[in-house]
Amino acid sequence: MLDVPHEGKVRGHQRVPSDSKEFHEVTKRDALRLLENDVDRLLQTTEEVRRPALKAEMGRFADLFGRFLQEEGPALDWNKIQKLPENAVMNYSNLKSPKNEQIRNMLDKLVVIKLNGGLGTSMGCHGPKSVIPVRSDLTFLDLTVQQIEHLNKTYDANVPLVLMNSFNTDEDTEKIVRKYKGFRVQIHTFNQSCFPRISREHFLPVAKDFDVEKDMEAWYPPGHGDFYDTFRNSGLLKKFIEEGREYCFLSNIDNLGATVDLNILNKLVGEERATTPVEFVMEVTDKTRADVKGGTLIQFENKLRLLEIAQVPPEHVDDFKSVKTFKFFNTNNIWANLASIERVLRERTLSMEIIVNNKTLETGLRVIQLETAVGSAMKCFDGAIGINVPRSRFLPVKKSSDLLLVMSNLYTLKNGSLVMSPQRMFPTTPLVKLGENHFSKVKEFLGRFANIPDIIELDHLTVSGDVTFGRGVSLRGTVIIIANHGDRIDIPAGAILENKIVSGNMRILDH
């Protein structure tokens, strides 16, 4: 049997109602025992040599499931939210730049970690998302390697790059990183856990055996909160601490704004370091109406912590979305002290809210996957702070509309980093909405532009329906282009659209 520590009541992000038929009125204790037995059965289907490591992994899964059964529902006690203390969120503009001669020493205390577990399927691409070309035929991974190599060359430093892969991305990533052999960057990889999806009907794993390759749909990577355990288990945490490294900077690989920031690093390991160590930094940025669902920072039970929308009582969702009440949202750029991560794991004080993700598989089977988020561990660290960073540090590419921005003349590429053009009069990026049916897949999206339009002066673009763009188009102000069903609009080469609405049918045919 698996050794499963029973923890106190945990508030998760959703739950199956206690009177639900799906629970089959099995008691919580029986549900956990049945799951443990089923996981033991799964373990028997693996080669003996793999069993000890997999048993430990499945122990963490059973622990997560046990906590899920104990949870009391999503809501946190809204009345216990305290006002953010004055010093809880620092303004980035108050940070000081380090002296040049100190930078190398500072960088030698840093490890860069990128979350590389996601696939490019939502954008119509095969394989890891990190290998989608985003600019000048360079992928997310190419740009990351270029950035770190530039740091290492400029300051004669040795900042390593660590990729946290999932079973979905591991094999492809291992092949791809070989091409960086001649670069001045040490690249390490490790895999996050692989947990079994559980049936919503009987709360048991849907997998028949441990052959993940054979039935990928039966397994899932349990969110980036899994980072702490798997980073330690990979041996990399111990290795970096022994090398004298002090902090890791962790971010999503698809956030092109998440570059190593020397001013933040100076606050942590340089001349500006505080007398009481800052163990955890969450980069937040000003919330706009486009970010109302993003997690925010609150003071709760005298600790700074992350509040996600799924934890909010229904009657307070509007308060949560208010730009006035909660001014910041989490960019998922996180700086954490390595020795503190080791301590929190050793003392078993790591606790993260459970996110319950309900899914329906292609077979029609309804499953639950239990996940955690890396930022929700914030409350487990001492001296945690938020830093309110410029919006430029949050440039995620989740959709083709984001791709339009990063491929455009809004940015220039400098040593792997995207820098906003000085010709842009204001620092915010345009709001771009492209129709799902014609633009959601990368290949389709690229086929609709002879080249990416000039959007230096664009505020807002909405495109819907069968629309194509000729070469050298310029979009300014607010532009709305709508081709109704059965119509097609071809924007001619060289067209300048400023504060225009285009609708109907406009074909340009070669003759």
Coordinates of C-alpha atoms in Angstrom, one line a residue:
M1 CA 0.0 0.0 0.0
L2 CA 1.1 3.6 -0.6
D3 CA 2.0 5.6 2.4
V4 CA -0.4 8.6 2.2
P5 CA -0.1 11.4 4.8
H6 CA -3.5 12.7 5.7
E7 CA -3.7 16.4 5.9
G8 CA -6.2 18.8 7.4
K9 CA -9.1 20.2 5.5
V10 CA -8.1 21.9 2.3
R11 CA -10.0 24.4 0.3
G12 CA -9.7 23.5 -3.4
H13 CA -10.9 25.2 -6.5
Q14 CA -14.1 23.3 -7.4
R15 CA -15.7 20.1 -6.1
V16 CA -18.3 17.5 -6.9
P17 CA -21.3 18.3 -4.7
S18 CA -21.5 16.0 -1.7
D19 CA -25.0 14.9 -2.7
S20 CA -23.8 14.1 -6.2
K21 CA -24.8 10.7 -7.7
E22 CA -21.3 10.6 -9.3
F23 CA -19.8 10.1 -5.9
H24 CA -21.8 6.9 -5.5
E25 CA -22.1 7.7 -1.8
V26 CA -18.8 6.0 -1.2
T27 CA -17.3 7.4 2.0
K28 CA -14.1 9.5 1.6
R29 CA -12.0 6.9 3.3
D30 CA -13.2 4.1 1.1
A31 CA -12.7 6.2 -2.0
L32 CA -9.0 6.8 -1.0
R33 CA -8.5 3.1 -0.2
L34 CA -10.0 2.0 -3.5
L35 CA -7.8 4.5 -5.4
E36 CA -4.7 3.3 -3.5
N37 CA -5.5 -0.3 -4.4
D38 CA -6.0 0.6 -8.0
V39 CA -2.7 2.5 -8.1
D40 CA -0.9 -0.5 -6.6
R41 CA -2.4 -2.7 -9.3
L42 CA -1.1 -0.2 -11.9
L43 CA 2.4 -0.3 -10.3
Q44 CA 2.5 -4.1 -10.7
T45 CA 2.3 -3.6 -14.5
T46 CA 5.7 -1.9 -14.6
E47 CA 9.2 -3.3 -14.8
E48 CA 10.6 -3.8 -11.3
V49 CA 13.5 -1.4 -11.9
R50 CA 11.1 1.5 -12.4
R51 CA 8.8 0.7 -9.5
P52 CA 10.5 2.6 -6.6
A53 CA 10.5 6.0 -8.5
L54 CA 7.0 5.5 -9.8
K55 CA 5.8 4.4 -6.3
A56 CA 7.0 7.7 -4.9
E57 CA 5.3 9.6 -7.7
M58 CA 2.1 7.8 -7.2
G59 CA 2.4 8.5 -3.4
R60 CA 2.3 12.2 -4.3
F61 CA -0.7 11.6 -6.5
A62 CA -2.6 9.7 -3.8
D63 CA -1.7 12.5 -1.3
L64 CA -3.2 15.0 -3.8
F65 CA -6.3 12.9 -4.2
G66 CA -6.7 12.5 -0.4
R67 CA -6.6 16.2 0.0
F68 CA -9.1 16.6 -2.7
L69 CA -11.5 14.4 -0.8
Q70 CA -11.0 16.4 2.4
E71 CA -11.6 19.8 0.7
E72 CA -14.6 21.9 1.7
G73 CA -15.2 23.7 -1.5
P74 CA -13.7 26.6 -3.5
A75 CA -14.6 29.7 -1.5
L76 CA -12.1 31.4 0.8
D77 CA -13.5 33.5 3.6
W78 CA -13.8 36.8 1.8
N79 CA -14.1 38.8 5.1
K80 CA -10.7 37.6 6.2
I81 CA -8.9 39.3 3.3
Q82 CA -6.7 42.0 4.7
K83 CA -5.5 45.2 3.1
L84 CA -2.2 44.8 1.4
P85 CA 0.6 46.1 3.6
E86 CA 2.5 49.2 2.3
N87 CA 5.6 47.2 1.5
A88 CA 3.9 44.0 0.2
V89 CA 4.3 45.1 -3.5
M90 CA 7.4 47.0 -4.5
N91 CA 7.3 49.3 -7.5
Y92 CA 9.8 48.2 -10.2
S93 CA 10.8 51.8 -10.8
N94 CA 12.2 52.0 -7.2
L95 CA 14.7 49.2 -7.9
K96 CA 18.3 50.2 -8.4
S97 CA 20.5 48.9 -11.2
P98 CA 23.6 47.0 -10.2
K99 CA 27.2 48.2 -10.8
N100 CA 28.7 46.6 -13.9
E101 CA 31.5 44.9 -12.0
Q102 CA 29.0 43.1 -9.7
I103 CA 26.9 41.6 -12.4
R104 CA 28.9 38.5 -13.1
N105 CA 29.0 37.6 -9.4
M106 CA 25.2 38.1 -9.2
L107 CA 24.5 36.0 -12.3
D108 CA 26.6 33.1 -10.9
K109 CA 24.0 32.8 -8.1
L110 CA 21.1 32.4 -10.6
V111 CA 19.4 29.5 -12.4
V112 CA 16.8 30.2 -15.1
I113 CA 13.9 27.7 -15.3
K114 CA 11.4 27.6 -18.1
L115 CA 8.1 25.7 -17.9
N116 CA 8.1 23.6 -21.1
G117 CA 5.4 21.1 -20.5
G118 CA 2.8 22.4 -23.0
L119 CA 2.0 21.3 -26.5
G120 CA 1.2 23.6 -29.5
T121 CA -2.1 21.8 -30.2
S122 CA -4.3 24.8 -29.4
M123 CA -2.5 26.7 -32.1
G124 CA -2.7 23.8 -34.6
C125 CA 0.9 22.7 -34.2
H126 CA 2.4 19.3 -33.4
G127 CA 5.0 18.8 -30.7
P128 CA 6.1 21.1 -27.9
K129 CA 4.8 24.7 -28.0
S130 CA 8.3 25.9 -27.4
V131 CA 9.3 24.9 -31.0
I132 CA 6.7 27.1 -32.7
P133 CA 8.6 29.8 -34.8
V134 CA 7.5 33.2 -33.4
R135 CA 9.9 35.7 -35.0
S136 CA 12.4 35.6 -37.9
D137 CA 12.0 31.7 -37.9
L138 CA 13.2 31.6 -34.3
T139 CA 11.2 29.5 -31.8
F140 CA 10.5 30.3 -28.1
L141 CA 13.3 28.0 -27.2
D142 CA 15.8 29.6 -29.7
L143 CA 15.0 33.1 -28.2
T144 CA 15.5 31.8 -24.6
V145 CA 18.9 30.3 -25.5
Q146 CA 19.9 33.5 -27.3
Q147 CA 19.0 35.6 -24.3
I148 CA 21.0 33.5 -21.8
E149 CA 23.9 33.1 -24.1
H150 CA 24.1 36.9 -24.5
L151 CA 24.1 37.3 -20.7
N152 CA 26.8 34.7 -20.3
K153 CA 29.0 36.2 -23.1
T154 CA 28.5 39.8 -22.0
Y155 CA 29.3 39.3 -18.3
D156 CA 31.6 36.2 -18.7
A157 CA 29.0 34.4 -16.5
N158 CA 27.6 30.8 -16.5
V159 CA 23.8 31.0 -16.0
P160 CA 22.3 27.6 -16.6
L161 CA 19.0 27.0 -18.4
V162 CA 16.7 24.4 -17.0
L163 CA 13.6 23.1 -18.9
M164 CA 10.8 21.4 -17.0
N165 CA 9.3 19.1 -19.5
S166 CA 6.2 16.9 -19.3
F167 CA 5.8 13.4 -20.8
N168 CA 4.2 15.2 -23.7
T169 CA 7.3 17.3 -24.6
D170 CA 10.2 15.4 -23.2
E171 CA 11.3 13.2 -26.1
D172 CA 11.0 16.0 -28.7
T173 CA 12.8 18.5 -26.5
E174 CA 15.7 16.2 -25.8
K175 CA 16.3 15.9 -29.6
I176 CA 15.9 19.7 -30.1
V177 CA 18.3 20.8 -27.3
R178 CA 21.2 18.9 -29.1
K179 CA 21.4 21.7 -31.6
Y180 CA 22.5 24.1 -28.9
K181 CA 25.7 22.1 -28.1
G182 CA 28.0 24.8 -29.4
F183 CA 26.3 27.6 -27.5
R184 CA 27.6 29.1 -24.3
V185 CA 24.6 27.8 -22.2
Q186 CA 24.5 24.7 -20.1
I187 CA 21.0 23.2 -20.6
H188 CA 19.5 20.8 -18.1
T189 CA 16.1 19.1 -18.4
F190 CA 13.8 17.2 -16.0
N191 CA 10.3 15.8 -16.2
Q192 CA 7.4 16.9 -14.1
S193 CA 5.1 14.1 -12.8
C194 CA 2.8 12.0 -14.9
F195 CA -0.5 11.4 -13.0
P196 CA -3.4 9.2 -14.0
R197 CA -6.7 10.9 -14.9
I198 CA -9.5 9.7 -12.7
S199 CA -13.1 8.9 -13.8
R200 CA -15.7 11.3 -12.6
E201 CA -18.1 8.4 -12.2
H202 CA -16.1 6.0 -9.9
F203 CA -13.1 8.1 -8.9
L204 CA -10.6 5.5 -10.1
P205 CA -7.8 5.9 -12.6
V206 CA -8.9 5.3 -16.2
A207 CA -5.5 3.8 -17.2
K208 CA -5.4 0.0 -17.5
D209 CA -1.6 -0.2 -17.1
F210 CA 1.5 2.0 -16.8
D211 CA 2.2 2.1 -20.5
V212 CA 1.7 5.9 -20.9
E213 CA 2.7 5.9 -24.6
K214 CA 0.0 3.4 -25.4
D215 CA -2.8 5.5 -23.8
M216 CA -1.7 9.2 -23.5
E217 CA -5.2 10.3 -22.8
A218 CA -5.3 8.4 -19.5
W219 CA -2.5 10.5 -18.1
Y220 CA -1.7 14.2 -17.5
P221 CA 1.0 16.5 -16.1
P222 CA -0.4 18.0 -12.9
G223 CA 0.2 21.7 -13.4
H224 CA 3.3 23.7 -12.7
G225 CA 2.9 23.5 -8.9
D226 CA 4.5 20.1 -9.4
F227 CA 7.8 22.0 -10.0
Y228 CA 9.0 22.0 -6.4
D229 CA 8.9 18.2 -5.8
T230 CA 10.2 17.2 -9.2
F231 CA 13.0 19.7 -9.3
R232 CA 14.2 18.3 -6.0
N233 CA 13.8 14.7 -7.1
S234 CA 15.7 15.4 -10.3
G235 CA 18.8 16.1 -8.1
L236 CA 19.2 19.6 -9.8
L237 CA 18.1 21.5 -6.7
K238 CA 20.9 19.9 -4.6
K239 CA 23.4 20.4 -7.4
F240 CA 22.7 24.1 -7.8
I241 CA 22.8 24.8 -4.0
E242 CA 26.1 23.0 -3.8
E243 CA 27.4 25.2 -6.7
G244 CA 26.6 28.2 -4.6
R245 CA 23.6 29.3 -6.6
E246 CA 20.9 31.1 -4.5
Y247 CA 17.8 31.8 -6.7
C248 CA 15.9 30.5 -9.6
F249 CA 13.9 32.6 -12.0
L250 CA 11.0 30.6 -13.3
S251 CA 8.5 31.5 -16.0
N252 CA 6.4 30.1 -18.8
I253 CA 8.4 29.5 -22.0
D254 CA 5.7 31.2 -24.0
N255 CA 6.0 34.5 -22.1
L256 CA 8.4 36.4 -24.4
G257 CA 8.7 39.2 -21.8
A258 CA 10.1 37.0 -19.1
T259 CA 13.9 37.8 -19.5
V260 CA 16.5 37.9 -16.7
D261 CA 16.1 41.3 -15.0
L262 CA 19.3 42.5 -13.4
N263 CA 17.4 45.1 -11.2
I264 CA 15.3 42.4 -9.6
L265 CA 18.4 40.2 -9.2
N266 CA 20.2 43.1 -7.5
K267 CA 17.4 43.2 -4.9
L268 CA 17.9 39.5 -4.2
V269 CA 21.6 38.9 -4.3
G270 CA 23.3 42.2 -5.0
E271 CA 24.0 45.4 -3.1
E272 CA 20.3 46.0 -2.6
R273 CA 19.6 42.7 -0.9
A274 CA 17.5 43.1 2.2
T275 CA 18.7 42.2 5.7
T276 CA 15.9 39.7 6.1
P277 CA 16.1 37.5 2.9
V278 CA 13.3 37.7 0.4
E279 CA 12.5 34.1 -0.2
F280 CA 9.9 34.5 -2.9
V281 CA 9.1 37.2 -5.5
M282 CA 6.0 37.2 -7.7
E283 CA 6.1 39.6 -10.6
V284 CA 2.7 41.3 -10.9
T285 CA 1.7 44.0 -13.4
D286 CA -1.2 46.5 -13.5
K287 CA -4.5 44.9 -14.3
T288 CA -6.4 46.1 -17.4
R289 CA -9.9 45.1 -18.4
A290 CA -8.3 42.4 -20.6
D291 CA -6.8 40.7 -17.5
V292 CA -9.8 40.5 -15.1
K293 CA -9.5 36.7 -14.8
G294 CA -5.8 36.7 -13.8
G295 CA -4.8 35.7 -10.3
T296 CA -4.1 38.6 -7.9
L297 CA -2.2 39.2 -4.6
I298 CA -3.9 39.4 -1.3
Q299 CA -2.9 39.5 2.4
F300 CA -4.6 36.6 4.2
E301 CA -3.9 35.4 7.7
N302 CA -0.9 37.8 7.8
K303 CA 0.7 36.2 4.7
L304 CA 1.0 37.4 1.2
R305 CA -0.7 34.9 -1.1
L306 CA -2.1 34.3 -4.6
L307 CA -5.9 34.5 -5.1
E308 CA -7.3 32.8 -8.2
I309 CA -10.7 33.5 -9.6
A310 CA -11.8 29.9 -8.9
Q311 CA -11.3 30.4 -5.2
V312 CA -13.6 33.4 -5.1
P313 CA -17.2 33.1 -3.7
P314 CA -19.7 33.6 -6.6
E315 CA -21.1 36.8 -5.0
H316 CA -17.7 38.4 -5.0
V317 CA -16.5 37.6 -8.5
D318 CA -17.3 41.1 -9.7
D319 CA -15.2 42.5 -6.8
F320 CA -12.3 40.2 -7.9
K321 CA -12.6 41.5 -11.5
S322 CA -12.6 45.1 -10.4
V323 CA -9.5 47.0 -11.6
K324 CA -9.9 49.3 -8.6
T325 CA -10.2 46.7 -5.8
F326 CA -7.4 44.4 -7.1
K327 CA -4.9 46.5 -9.1
F328 CA -2.4 43.8 -10.0
F329 CA -2.4 40.3 -11.6
N330 CA 0.2 37.5 -11.5
T331 CA 2.5 37.2 -14.6
N332 CA 3.8 33.8 -13.4
N333 CA 7.3 35.2 -13.4
I334 CA 8.6 33.9 -10.1
W335 CA 12.0 34.3 -8.3
A336 CA 12.5 31.8 -5.5
N337 CA 15.3 31.1 -3.1
L338 CA 16.8 27.6 -3.6
A339 CA 17.7 26.9 0.0
S340 CA 14.1 28.0 1.0
I341 CA 12.6 25.6 -1.5
E342 CA 14.7 22.8 0.0
R343 CA 13.6 23.8 3.5
V344 CA 9.9 23.9 2.7
L345 CA 10.1 20.5 1.1
R346 CA 12.2 19.0 3.9
E347 CA 9.9 20.3 6.6
R348 CA 6.8 19.3 4.6
T349 CA 5.2 22.8 4.9
L350 CA 4.5 23.1 1.1
S351 CA 0.8 23.5 0.6
M352 CA -0.9 24.6 -2.6
E353 CA -4.6 24.9 -3.4
I354 CA -5.9 22.1 -5.6
I355 CA -7.3 23.0 -9.0
V356 CA -9.9 20.6 -10.2
N357 CA -9.9 20.4 -14.0
N358 CA -13.0 18.6 -15.4
K359 CA -12.4 17.2 -18.9
T360 CA -14.2 15.0 -21.4
L361 CA -11.9 12.7 -23.4
E362 CA -12.4 12.0 -27.1
T363 CA -14.1 8.7 -26.1
G364 CA -16.7 10.8 -24.3
L365 CA -15.4 9.6 -20.9
R366 CA -15.7 12.3 -18.3
V367 CA -12.5 12.6 -16.1
I368 CA -11.0 14.8 -13.4
Q369 CA -7.4 15.9 -13.3
L370 CA -6.1 17.4 -10.1
E371 CA -3.5 20.2 -10.5
T372 CA -1.6 22.8 -8.5
A373 CA -0.1 26.2 -9.5
V374 CA 3.5 27.2 -8.7
G375 CA 2.5 30.7 -7.5
S376 CA 0.1 29.4 -4.9
A377 CA 3.1 28.2 -2.8
M378 CA 3.9 31.8 -2.1
K379 CA 2.3 31.7 1.4
C380 CA 4.7 28.9 2.4
F381 CA 7.8 31.2 2.1
D382 CA 9.0 33.9 4.5
G383 CA 9.6 37.5 3.4
A384 CA 7.6 37.0 0.1
I385 CA 6.9 40.1 -1.9
G386 CA 5.3 41.2 -5.1
I387 CA 7.1 43.5 -7.6
N388 CA 4.9 45.6 -9.8
V389 CA 6.8 45.3 -13.1
P390 CA 6.2 47.1 -16.5
R391 CA 3.7 45.4 -18.8
S392 CA 6.6 44.6 -21.2
R393 CA 7.5 41.7 -18.8
F394 CA 4.2 40.0 -19.6
L395 CA 4.1 39.1 -23.3
P396 CA 2.5 35.6 -23.5
V397 CA 1.8 34.0 -26.9
K398 CA -1.4 31.9 -26.3
K399 CA -3.3 32.7 -29.5
S400 CA -2.6 33.8 -33.1
S401 CA -3.6 37.3 -32.1
D402 CA -0.6 37.4 -29.7
L403 CA 1.5 36.0 -32.6
L404 CA 0.4 38.9 -34.8
L405 CA 1.8 41.4 -32.1
V406 CA 5.2 39.7 -31.6
M407 CA 5.8 39.2 -35.4
S408 CA 4.9 42.8 -36.2
N409 CA 6.9 46.0 -36.4
L410 CA 5.7 46.8 -32.9
Y411 CA 8.9 45.0 -31.7
T412 CA 12.5 44.6 -32.7
L413 CA 14.6 41.6 -31.8
K414 CA 17.7 42.3 -29.7
N415 CA 19.9 39.3 -28.5
G416 CA 16.8 37.1 -28.2
S417 CA 14.7 39.7 -26.4
L418 CA 11.7 41.6 -27.9
V419 CA 12.0 45.4 -27.5
M420 CA 9.0 47.7 -28.2
S421 CA 9.7 50.1 -31.1
P422 CA 10.5 53.6 -29.9
Q423 CA 8.0 54.8 -32.7
R424 CA 5.1 53.5 -30.6
M425 CA 3.8 56.5 -28.8
F426 CA 2.4 54.6 -25.8
P427 CA 3.7 51.5 -23.9
T428 CA 0.5 49.4 -24.1
T429 CA 0.0 46.9 -26.9
P430 CA -3.0 47.0 -29.2
L431 CA -6.1 44.9 -28.4
V432 CA -6.3 42.3 -31.2
K433 CA -9.2 39.9 -31.7
L434 CA -9.0 37.5 -34.6
G435 CA -11.9 35.1 -35.6
E436 CA -11.4 31.6 -34.3
N437 CA -12.7 29.9 -37.5
H438 CA -10.2 31.4 -39.9
F439 CA -7.2 32.5 -37.8
S440 CA -6.8 30.2 -34.7
K441 CA -4.3 27.8 -36.3
V442 CA -0.8 29.1 -37.0
K443 CA -0.6 27.8 -40.6
E444 CA -4.0 29.3 -41.5
F445 CA -3.1 32.6 -39.8
L446 CA 0.1 32.9 -41.7
G447 CA -1.6 32.1 -45.0
R448 CA -4.0 35.1 -44.5
F449 CA -1.2 37.7 -44.4
A450 CA 1.1 38.5 -47.4
N451 CA 3.2 40.0 -44.7
I452 CA 2.3 41.3 -41.2
P453 CA 0.7 44.7 -41.3
D454 CA 2.2 47.9 -39.9
I455 CA 0.5 48.3 -36.5
I456 CA 2.7 50.9 -34.8
E457 CA -0.4 53.2 -34.5
L458 CA -3.0 50.6 -33.9
D459 CA -5.2 50.7 -30.8
H460 CA -7.8 48.0 -31.5
L461 CA -8.2 45.4 -34.3
T462 CA -11.2 43.0 -34.7
V463 CA -11.2 40.6 -37.7
S464 CA -14.0 38.1 -38.3
G465 CA -14.7 35.8 -41.2
D466 CA -12.8 35.1 -44.4
V467 CA -10.4 38.0 -44.6
T468 CA -6.9 38.3 -46.2
F469 CA -4.3 41.0 -46.1
G470 CA -2.1 42.1 -49.0
R471 CA 1.5 43.2 -48.6
G472 CA 2.4 46.5 -46.9
V473 CA -1.0 47.1 -45.2
S474 CA -1.1 49.7 -42.4
L475 CA -3.7 49.6 -39.6
R476 CA -4.2 52.6 -37.3
G477 CA -6.6 53.6 -34.5
T478 CA -9.6 51.2 -34.3
V479 CA -10.1 48.9 -37.3
I480 CA -13.0 46.4 -37.5
I481 CA -13.2 44.0 -40.5
I482 CA -16.1 41.6 -40.7
A483 CA -16.8 39.3 -43.6
N484 CA -20.2 37.7 -43.2
H485 CA -20.8 34.0 -43.8
G486 CA -20.2 33.3 -47.5
D487 CA -18.5 36.6 -48.1
R488 CA -14.8 37.3 -48.4
I489 CA -12.8 40.5 -47.9
D490 CA -9.3 41.0 -49.4
I491 CA -7.6 44.0 -48.0
P492 CA -5.5 45.3 -50.9
A493 CA -1.7 45.7 -50.8
G494 CA -0.6 49.1 -49.5
A495 CA -4.0 49.9 -48.0
I496 CA -4.0 52.3 -45.0
L497 CA -7.0 51.7 -42.7
E498 CA -7.4 54.3 -40.0
N499 CA -10.5 54.2 -37.7
K500 CA -12.4 52.1 -40.3
I501 CA -15.1 49.5 -40.3
V502 CA -15.0 47.2 -43.3
S503 CA -17.8 44.8 -43.9
G504 CA -19.5 43.0 -46.8
N505 CA -17.7 41.4 -49.7
M506 CA -14.5 42.7 -51.3
R507 CA -12.6 40.3 -53.6
I508 CA -9.3 41.1 -55.3
L509 CA -8.7 38.7 -58.2
D510 CA -5.5 38.2 -60.3
H511 CA -6.1 38.4 -64.0

